mmCIF file with all atom_site columns, C-alpha atoms in Angstrom:
data_model
loop_
_atom_site.group_PDB
_atom_site.id
_atom_site.type_symbol
_atom_site.label_atom_id
_atom_site.label_alt_id
_atom_site.label_comp_id
_atom_site.label_asym_id
_atom_site.label_entity_id
_atom_site.label_seq_id
_atom_site.pdbx_PDB_ins_code
_atom_site.Cartn_x
_atom_site.Cartn_y
_atom_site.Cartn_z
_atom_site.occupancy
_atom_site.B_iso_or_equiv
_atom_site.pdbx_formal_charge
_atom_site.auth_seq_id
_atom_site.auth_comp_id
_atom_site.auth_asym_id
_atom_site.auth_atom_id
_atom_site.pdbx_PDB_model_num
ATOM 1   C CA . VAL A 1 1   ? -10.119 -12.783 -10.237 1.00 47.00 ? 1   VAL A CA 1
ATOM 2   C CA . ARG A 1 2   ? -8.065  -14.312 -13.059 1.00 51.00 ? 2   ARG A CA 1
ATOM 3   C CA . CYS A 1 3   ? -9.253  -11.551 -15.440 1.00 52.00 ? 3   CYS A CA 1
ATOM 4   C CA . GLN A 1 4   ? -8.320  -8.902  -12.887 1.00 52.00 ? 4   GLN A CA 1
ATOM 5   C CA . LEU A 1 5   ? -4.845  -10.395 -12.451 1.00 49.00 ? 5   LEU A CA 1
ATOM 6   C CA . GLN A 1 6   ? -4.397  -10.312 -16.227 1.00 54.00 ? 6   GLN A CA 1
ATOM 7   C CA . LEU A 1 7   ? -5.531  -6.692  -16.346 1.00 53.00 ? 7   LEU A CA 1
ATOM 8   C CA . LEU A 1 8   ? -3.056  -5.759  -13.608 1.00 53.00 ? 8   LEU A CA 1
ATOM 9   C CA . SER A 1 9   ? -0.280  -7.554  -15.453 1.00 51.00 ? 9   SER A CA 1
ATOM 10  C CA . ASP A 1 10  ? -1.222  -5.823  -18.727 1.00 55.00 ? 10  ASP A CA 1
ATOM 11  C CA . LEU A 1 11  ? -1.207  -2.421  -17.031 1.00 52.00 ? 11  LEU A CA 1
ATOM 12  C CA . GLY A 1 12  ? 2.302   -3.012  -15.747 1.00 51.00 ? 12  GLY A CA 1
ATOM 13  C CA . ARG A 1 13  ? 3.534   -4.043  -19.191 1.00 49.00 ? 13  ARG A CA 1
ATOM 14  C CA . GLU A 1 14  ? 1.838   -1.136  -20.920 1.00 57.00 ? 14  GLU A CA 1
ATOM 15  C CA . ASN A 1 15  ? 2.863   1.375   -18.260 1.00 59.00 ? 15  ASN A CA 1
ATOM 16  C CA . ALA A 1 16  ? -0.580  2.490   -17.105 1.00 66.00 ? 16  ALA A CA 1
ATOM 17  C CA . PRO A 1 17  ? -1.294  6.045   -18.207 1.00 73.00 ? 17  PRO A CA 1
ATOM 18  C CA . SER A 1 18  ? -1.857  7.258   -14.650 1.00 83.00 ? 18  SER A CA 1
ATOM 19  C CA . MET A 1 19  ? -0.760  6.467   -11.143 1.00 89.00 ? 19  MET A CA 1
ATOM 20  C CA . ASP A 1 20  ? -4.398  6.263   -10.076 1.00 90.00 ? 20  ASP A CA 1
ATOM 21  C CA . GLN A 1 21  ? -5.372  3.799   -12.807 1.00 90.00 ? 21  GLN A CA 1
ATOM 22  C CA . ALA A 1 22  ? -2.634  1.389   -11.760 1.00 89.00 ? 22  ALA A CA 1
ATOM 23  C CA . ALA A 1 23  ? -3.450  1.752   -8.045  1.00 93.00 ? 23  ALA A CA 1
ATOM 24  C CA . ASP A 1 24  ? -7.189  1.410   -8.665  1.00 93.00 ? 24  ASP A CA 1
ATOM 25  C CA . THR A 1 25  ? -6.702  -1.786  -10.648 1.00 91.00 ? 25  THR A CA 1
ATOM 26  C CA . PHE A 1 26  ? -4.857  -3.396  -7.747  1.00 93.00 ? 26  PHE A CA 1
ATOM 27  C CA . ALA A 1 27  ? -7.445  -2.003  -5.305  1.00 96.00 ? 27  ALA A CA 1
ATOM 28  C CA . VAL A 1 28  ? -10.330 -3.543  -7.248  1.00 95.00 ? 28  VAL A CA 1
ATOM 29  C CA . LEU A 1 29  ? -8.480  -6.850  -7.355  1.00 94.00 ? 29  LEU A CA 1
ATOM 30  C CA . LEU A 1 30  ? -8.011  -6.867  -3.581  1.00 95.00 ? 30  LEU A CA 1
ATOM 31  C CA . SER A 1 31  ? -11.587 -5.741  -2.886  1.00 96.00 ? 31  SER A CA 1
ATOM 32  C CA . SER A 1 32  ? -12.914 -8.668  -4.897  1.00 95.00 ? 32  SER A CA 1
ATOM 33  C CA . ALA A 1 33  ? -11.841 -10.920 -2.021  1.00 95.00 ? 33  ALA A CA 1
ATOM 34  C CA . ALA A 1 34  ? -15.057 -9.844  -0.272  1.00 96.00 ? 34  ALA A CA 1
ATOM 35  C CA . ALA A 1 35  ? -17.288 -11.057 -3.106  1.00 94.00 ? 35  ALA A CA 1
ATOM 36  C CA . GLU A 1 36  ? -18.114 -14.388 -1.475  1.00 92.00 ? 36  GLU A CA 1
ATOM 37  C CA . LEU A 1 37  ? -19.681 -12.909 1.662   1.00 94.00 ? 37  LEU A CA 1
ATOM 38  C CA . GLU A 1 38  ? -23.403 -13.567 1.868   1.00 95.00 ? 38  GLU A CA 1
ATOM 39  C CA . ASN A 1 39  ? -24.207 -10.637 4.155   1.00 95.00 ? 39  ASN A CA 1
ATOM 40  C CA . ARG A 1 40  ? -24.417 -7.774  1.636   1.00 96.00 ? 40  ARG A CA 1
ATOM 41  C CA . THR A 1 41  ? -23.781 -5.034  4.224   1.00 96.00 ? 41  THR A CA 1
ATOM 42  C CA . ARG A 1 42  ? -20.686 -6.749  5.585   1.00 95.00 ? 42  ARG A CA 1
ATOM 43  C CA . GLN A 1 43  ? -19.552 -7.481  2.016   1.00 96.00 ? 43  GLN A CA 1
ATOM 44  C CA . ARG A 1 44  ? -19.782 -3.797  1.068   1.00 97.00 ? 44  ARG A CA 1
ATOM 45  C CA . ILE A 1 45  ? -17.890 -2.722  4.191   1.00 97.00 ? 45  ILE A CA 1
ATOM 46  C CA . LEU A 1 46  ? -15.133 -5.248  3.583   1.00 97.00 ? 46  LEU A CA 1
ATOM 47  C CA . GLU A 1 47  ? -14.944 -4.272  -0.108  1.00 97.00 ? 47  GLU A CA 1
ATOM 48  C CA . GLN A 1 48  ? -14.316 -0.669  0.940   1.00 97.00 ? 48  GLN A CA 1
ATOM 49  C CA . ILE A 1 49  ? -11.675 -1.609  3.490   1.00 97.00 ? 49  ILE A CA 1
ATOM 50  C CA . LEU A 1 50  ? -9.886  -3.862  1.007   1.00 97.00 ? 50  LEU A CA 1
ATOM 51  C CA . TYR A 1 51  ? -10.189 -1.381  -1.867  1.00 97.00 ? 51  TYR A CA 1
ATOM 52  C CA . HIS A 1 52  ? -8.527  1.416   0.087   1.00 97.00 ? 52  HIS A CA 1
ATOM 53  C CA . LEU A 1 53  ? -5.979  -0.972  1.560   1.00 98.00 ? 53  LEU A CA 1
ATOM 54  C CA . GLY A 1 54  ? -5.154  -2.106  -1.978  1.00 97.00 ? 54  GLY A CA 1
ATOM 55  C CA . ARG A 1 55  ? -4.561  1.494   -3.120  1.00 97.00 ? 55  ARG A CA 1
ATOM 56  C CA . TRP A 1 56  ? -2.428  2.141   -0.052  1.00 97.00 ? 56  TRP A CA 1
ATOM 57  C CA . VAL A 1 57  ? -0.339  -1.025  -0.499  1.00 97.00 ? 57  VAL A CA 1
ATOM 58  C CA . TYR A 1 58  ? 0.185   -0.395  -4.206  1.00 96.00 ? 58  TYR A CA 1
ATOM 59  C CA . LEU A 1 59  ? 1.324   3.197   -3.709  1.00 97.00 ? 59  LEU A CA 1
ATOM 60  C CA . VAL A 1 60  ? 3.513   2.485   -0.667  1.00 97.00 ? 60  VAL A CA 1
ATOM 61  C CA . ASP A 1 61  ? 5.172   -0.353  -2.565  1.00 95.00 ? 61  ASP A CA 1
ATOM 62  C CA . ALA A 1 62  ? 5.759   1.971   -5.525  1.00 95.00 ? 62  ALA A CA 1
ATOM 63  C CA . ALA A 1 63  ? 7.350   4.530   -3.196  1.00 96.00 ? 63  ALA A CA 1
ATOM 64  C CA . ASP A 1 64  ? 9.482   1.841   -1.571  1.00 94.00 ? 64  ASP A CA 1
ATOM 65  C CA . ASP A 1 65  ? 10.653  0.528   -4.958  1.00 94.00 ? 65  ASP A CA 1
ATOM 66  C CA . LEU A 1 66  ? 11.136  3.911   -6.657  1.00 94.00 ? 66  LEU A CA 1
ATOM 67  C CA . LYS A 1 67  ? 14.921  4.170   -6.521  1.00 93.00 ? 67  LYS A CA 1
ATOM 68  C CA . GLU A 1 68  ? 15.466  0.569   -7.627  1.00 92.00 ? 68  GLU A CA 1
ATOM 69  C CA . ASP A 1 69  ? 12.842  0.830   -10.385 1.00 93.00 ? 69  ASP A CA 1
ATOM 70  C CA . LEU A 1 70  ? 14.577  3.905   -11.774 1.00 93.00 ? 70  LEU A CA 1
ATOM 71  C CA . LYS A 1 71  ? 17.926  2.065   -11.788 1.00 93.00 ? 71  LYS A CA 1
ATOM 72  C CA . THR A 1 72  ? 16.519  -0.960  -13.590 1.00 93.00 ? 72  THR A CA 1
ATOM 73  C CA . GLY A 1 73  ? 14.101  0.904   -15.843 1.00 92.00 ? 73  GLY A CA 1
ATOM 74  C CA . SER A 1 74  ? 11.149  -0.963  -14.327 1.00 92.00 ? 74  SER A CA 1
ATOM 75  C CA . TYR A 1 75  ? 7.658   0.497   -14.379 1.00 91.00 ? 75  TYR A CA 1
ATOM 76  C CA . ASN A 1 76  ? 6.759   2.672   -11.405 1.00 94.00 ? 76  ASN A CA 1
ATOM 77  C CA . PRO A 1 77  ? 3.478   4.610   -11.428 1.00 94.00 ? 77  PRO A CA 1
ATOM 78  C CA . LEU A 1 78  ? 4.817   7.436   -9.265  1.00 95.00 ? 78  LEU A CA 1
ATOM 79  C CA . VAL A 1 79  ? 6.851   8.831   -12.155 1.00 92.00 ? 79  VAL A CA 1
ATOM 80  C CA . LEU A 1 80  ? 3.551   9.446   -13.971 1.00 88.00 ? 80  LEU A CA 1
ATOM 81  C CA . ARG A 1 81  ? 2.429   11.947  -11.315 1.00 91.00 ? 81  ARG A CA 1
ATOM 82  C CA . PHE A 1 82  ? 5.552   13.279  -9.614  1.00 93.00 ? 82  PHE A CA 1
ATOM 83  C CA . ARG A 1 83  ? 8.928   14.717  -10.528 1.00 89.00 ? 83  ARG A CA 1
ATOM 84  C CA . VAL A 1 84  ? 11.700  12.377  -9.508  1.00 90.00 ? 84  VAL A CA 1
ATOM 85  C CA . GLN A 1 85  ? 15.237  13.623  -8.997  1.00 87.00 ? 85  GLN A CA 1
ATOM 86  C CA . ASP A 1 86  ? 18.163  11.463  -7.946  1.00 85.00 ? 86  ASP A CA 1
ATOM 87  C CA . GLY A 1 87  ? 15.807  8.535   -7.374  1.00 85.00 ? 87  GLY A CA 1
ATOM 88  C CA . ALA A 1 88  ? 13.602  10.396  -4.906  1.00 91.00 ? 88  ALA A CA 1
ATOM 89  C CA . LEU A 1 89  ? 10.487  12.526  -4.752  1.00 94.00 ? 89  LEU A CA 1
ATOM 90  C CA . SER A 1 90  ? 10.763  16.189  -3.857  1.00 93.00 ? 90  SER A CA 1
ATOM 91  C CA . GLU A 1 91  ? 9.558   17.150  -0.380  1.00 93.00 ? 91  GLU A CA 1
ATOM 92  C CA . GLU A 1 92  ? 6.443   18.705  -1.902  1.00 95.00 ? 92  GLU A CA 1
ATOM 93  C CA . ASP A 1 93  ? 5.661   15.551  -3.896  1.00 95.00 ? 93  ASP A CA 1
ATOM 94  C CA . ARG A 1 94  ? 6.358   13.350  -0.870  1.00 96.00 ? 94  ARG A CA 1
ATOM 95  C CA . GLN A 1 95  ? 3.849   15.396  1.128   1.00 96.00 ? 95  GLN A CA 1
ATOM 96  C CA . GLN A 1 96  ? 1.293   15.105  -1.672  1.00 96.00 ? 96  GLN A CA 1
ATOM 97  C CA . LEU A 1 97  ? 1.764   11.314  -1.791  1.00 97.00 ? 97  LEU A CA 1
ATOM 98  C CA . ALA A 1 98  ? 1.492   11.185  2.017   1.00 97.00 ? 98  ALA A CA 1
ATOM 99  C CA . GLY A 1 99  ? -1.840  13.010  1.723   1.00 96.00 ? 99  GLY A CA 1
ATOM 100 C CA . THR A 1 100 ? -3.053  10.456  -0.823  1.00 96.00 ? 100 THR A CA 1
ATOM 101 C CA . LEU A 1 101 ? -1.988  7.581   1.428   1.00 97.00 ? 101 LEU A CA 1
ATOM 102 C CA . ASP A 1 102 ? -3.614  9.213   4.458   1.00 97.00 ? 102 ASP A CA 1
ATOM 103 C CA . GLY A 1 103 ? -6.846  9.595   2.488   1.00 96.00 ? 103 GLY A CA 1
ATOM 104 C CA . SER A 1 104 ? -6.864  5.857   1.842   1.00 97.00 ? 104 SER A CA 1
ATOM 105 C CA . VAL A 1 105 ? -6.311  5.147   5.544   1.00 97.00 ? 105 VAL A CA 1
ATOM 106 C CA . ARG A 1 106 ? -9.131  7.517   6.522   1.00 97.00 ? 106 ARG A CA 1
ATOM 107 C CA . ALA A 1 107 ? -11.482 5.765   4.083   1.00 97.00 ? 107 ALA A CA 1
ATOM 108 C CA . MET A 1 108 ? -10.478 2.371   5.525   1.00 97.00 ? 108 MET A CA 1
ATOM 109 C CA . ALA A 1 109 ? -11.047 3.666   9.047   1.00 97.00 ? 109 ALA A CA 1
ATOM 110 C CA . ALA A 1 110 ? -14.505 4.992   8.156   1.00 97.00 ? 110 ALA A CA 1
ATOM 111 C CA . ALA A 1 111 ? -15.514 1.621   6.732   1.00 97.00 ? 111 ALA A CA 1
ATOM 112 C CA . PHE A 1 112 ? -13.905 -0.240  9.654   1.00 97.00 ? 112 PHE A CA 1
ATOM 113 C CA . GLU A 1 113 ? -16.108 1.643   12.125  1.00 97.00 ? 113 GLU A CA 1
ATOM 114 C CA . LEU A 1 114 ? -19.259 0.338   10.407  1.00 97.00 ? 114 LEU A CA 1
ATOM 115 C CA . ALA A 1 115 ? -18.740 -3.315  11.344  1.00 95.00 ? 115 ALA A CA 1
ATOM 116 C CA . ASP A 1 116 ? -18.090 -5.420  14.404  1.00 96.00 ? 116 ASP A CA 1
ATOM 117 C CA . PHE A 1 117 ? -14.888 -7.408  13.992  1.00 96.00 ? 117 PHE A CA 1
ATOM 118 C CA . GLY A 1 118 ? -15.213 -9.142  17.343  1.00 96.00 ? 118 GLY A CA 1
ATOM 119 C CA . VAL A 1 119 ? -12.011 -10.367 18.943  1.00 97.00 ? 119 VAL A CA 1
ATOM 120 C CA . TYR A 1 120 ? -10.016 -9.152  15.928  1.00 96.00 ? 120 TYR A CA 1
ATOM 121 C CA . ALA A 1 121 ? -11.099 -5.526  16.378  1.00 97.00 ? 121 ALA A CA 1
ATOM 122 C CA . PRO A 1 122 ? -8.152  -4.415  18.577  1.00 96.00 ? 122 PRO A CA 1
ATOM 123 C CA . VAL A 1 123 ? -5.559  -5.820  16.169  1.00 96.00 ? 123 VAL A CA 1
ATOM 124 C CA . LEU A 1 124 ? -7.320  -4.405  13.127  1.00 96.00 ? 124 LEU A CA 1
ATOM 125 C CA . ARG A 1 125 ? -7.817  -1.055  14.857  1.00 97.00 ? 125 ARG A CA 1
ATOM 126 C CA . ALA A 1 126 ? -4.089  -0.855  15.667  1.00 97.00 ? 126 ALA A CA 1
ATOM 127 C CA . ALA A 1 127 ? -3.187  -1.720  12.076  1.00 96.00 ? 127 ALA A CA 1
ATOM 128 C CA . VAL A 1 128 ? -5.563  0.843   10.568  1.00 96.00 ? 128 VAL A CA 1
ATOM 129 C CA . TYR A 1 129 ? -5.085  3.676   13.054  1.00 96.00 ? 129 TYR A CA 1
ATOM 130 C CA . GLU A 1 130 ? -1.379  3.249   13.789  1.00 96.00 ? 130 GLU A CA 1
ATOM 131 C CA . GLY A 1 131 ? 0.466   0.625   11.760  1.00 96.00 ? 131 GLY A CA 1
ATOM 132 C CA . LEU A 1 132 ? -0.320  1.932   8.285   1.00 97.00 ? 132 LEU A CA 1
ATOM 133 C CA . TYR A 1 133 ? 0.717   5.463   9.234   1.00 96.00 ? 133 TYR A CA 1
ATOM 134 C CA . ILE A 1 134 ? 3.974   4.222   10.769  1.00 95.00 ? 134 ILE A CA 1
ATOM 135 C CA . VAL A 1 135 ? 4.903   2.083   7.753   1.00 96.00 ? 135 VAL A CA 1
ATOM 136 C CA . GLY A 1 136 ? 3.875   4.790   5.280   1.00 96.00 ? 136 GLY A CA 1
ATOM 137 C CA . ALA A 1 137 ? 5.963   7.410   7.056   1.00 96.00 ? 137 ALA A CA 1
ATOM 138 C CA . ALA A 1 138 ? 8.975   5.079   7.242   1.00 95.00 ? 138 ALA A CA 1
ATOM 139 C CA . VAL A 1 139 ? 8.770   4.344   3.514   1.00 95.00 ? 139 VAL A CA 1
ATOM 140 C CA . LEU A 1 140 ? 8.379   7.999   2.566   1.00 95.00 ? 140 LEU A CA 1
ATOM 141 C CA . ASN A 1 141 ? 11.214  9.038   4.905   1.00 93.00 ? 141 ASN A CA 1
ATOM 142 C CA . GLY A 1 142 ? 13.509  6.313   3.575   1.00 89.00 ? 142 GLY A CA 1
ATOM 143 C CA . THR A 1 143 ? 13.880  4.527   6.909   1.00 88.00 ? 143 THR A CA 1
ATOM 144 C CA . PHE A 1 144 ? 11.776  1.434   6.213   1.00 87.00 ? 144 PHE A CA 1
ATOM 145 C CA . HIS A 1 145 ? 14.536  -0.798  4.849   1.00 76.00 ? 145 HIS A CA 1
ATOM 146 C CA . ARG A 1 146 ? 17.108  0.519   7.291   1.00 62.00 ? 146 ARG A CA 1
ATOM 147 C CA . ARG A 1 147 ? 15.042  -0.838  10.173  1.00 57.00 ? 147 ARG A CA 1
ATOM 148 C CA . ARG A 1 148 ? 14.783  -4.222  8.485   1.00 59.00 ? 148 ARG A CA 1
ATOM 149 C CA . ARG A 1 149 ? 18.570  -4.370  7.964   1.00 57.00 ? 149 ARG A CA 1
ATOM 150 C CA . GLU A 1 150 ? 19.118  -3.446  11.617  1.00 59.00 ? 150 GLU A CA 1
ATOM 151 C CA . ARG A 1 151 ? 16.836  -6.292  12.746  1.00 60.00 ? 151 ARG A CA 1
ATOM 152 C CA . GLN A 1 152 ? 18.617  -8.719  10.413  1.00 63.00 ? 152 GLN A CA 1
ATOM 153 C CA . ALA A 1 153 ? 21.984  -7.662  11.846  1.00 61.00 ? 153 ALA A CA 1
ATOM 154 C CA . ILE A 1 154 ? 20.691  -8.225  15.379  1.00 61.00 ? 154 ILE A CA 1
ATOM 155 C CA . ARG A 1 155 ? 19.347  -11.681 14.455  1.00 66.00 ? 155 ARG A CA 1
ATOM 156 C CA . LYS A 1 156 ? 22.636  -12.590 12.797  1.00 66.00 ? 156 LYS A CA 1
ATOM 157 C CA . ALA A 1 157 ? 24.593  -11.444 15.864  1.00 62.00 ? 157 ALA A CA 1
ATOM 158 C CA . ASP A 1 158 ? 22.268  -13.455 18.119  1.00 64.00 ? 158 ASP A CA 1
ATOM 159 C CA . THR A 1 159 ? 22.785  -16.531 15.936  1.00 64.00 ? 159 THR A CA 1
ATOM 160 C CA . ASN A 1 160 ? 26.569  -16.146 15.932  1.00 61.00 ? 160 ASN A CA 1
ATOM 161 C CA . ASP A 1 161 ? 26.635  -15.893 19.729  1.00 54.00 ? 161 ASP A CA 1
ATOM 162 C CA . ALA A 1 162 ? 24.639  -19.078 20.206  1.00 51.00 ? 162 ALA A CA 1
#
């Protein structure tokens, strides 16, 4: 795992030559969390779920950080694949990224269906079949942070009234 973390760090510093290479590196790192499982079938299933979750997380985070990364000059793998104007992806590029993200969710869902997750199955099913799509859409539509700020304002108002 330490070698994989170093590789991920090196890719960020060297500005990985492709969006997929950067996302795949993070995906491999996350999938390695399944390495300790003794049941080889369950290990392979979990590796696939974690690999595709890693790709999804990496790319959604890149989309969420895009505007700020452009302001600060920080590395963002999306600029390697898409045209960015005024800190945002074009509608066509946003749809293409959404398709990539959806492909990762479909791959996670396919692997998820191969194993019994017992009492955790309903929560995991909701996350895979609903939660990831909701978060991905909010990030791509630019509403993800707005919701967080609204919740923070509500909490602050609740605290001030107490």
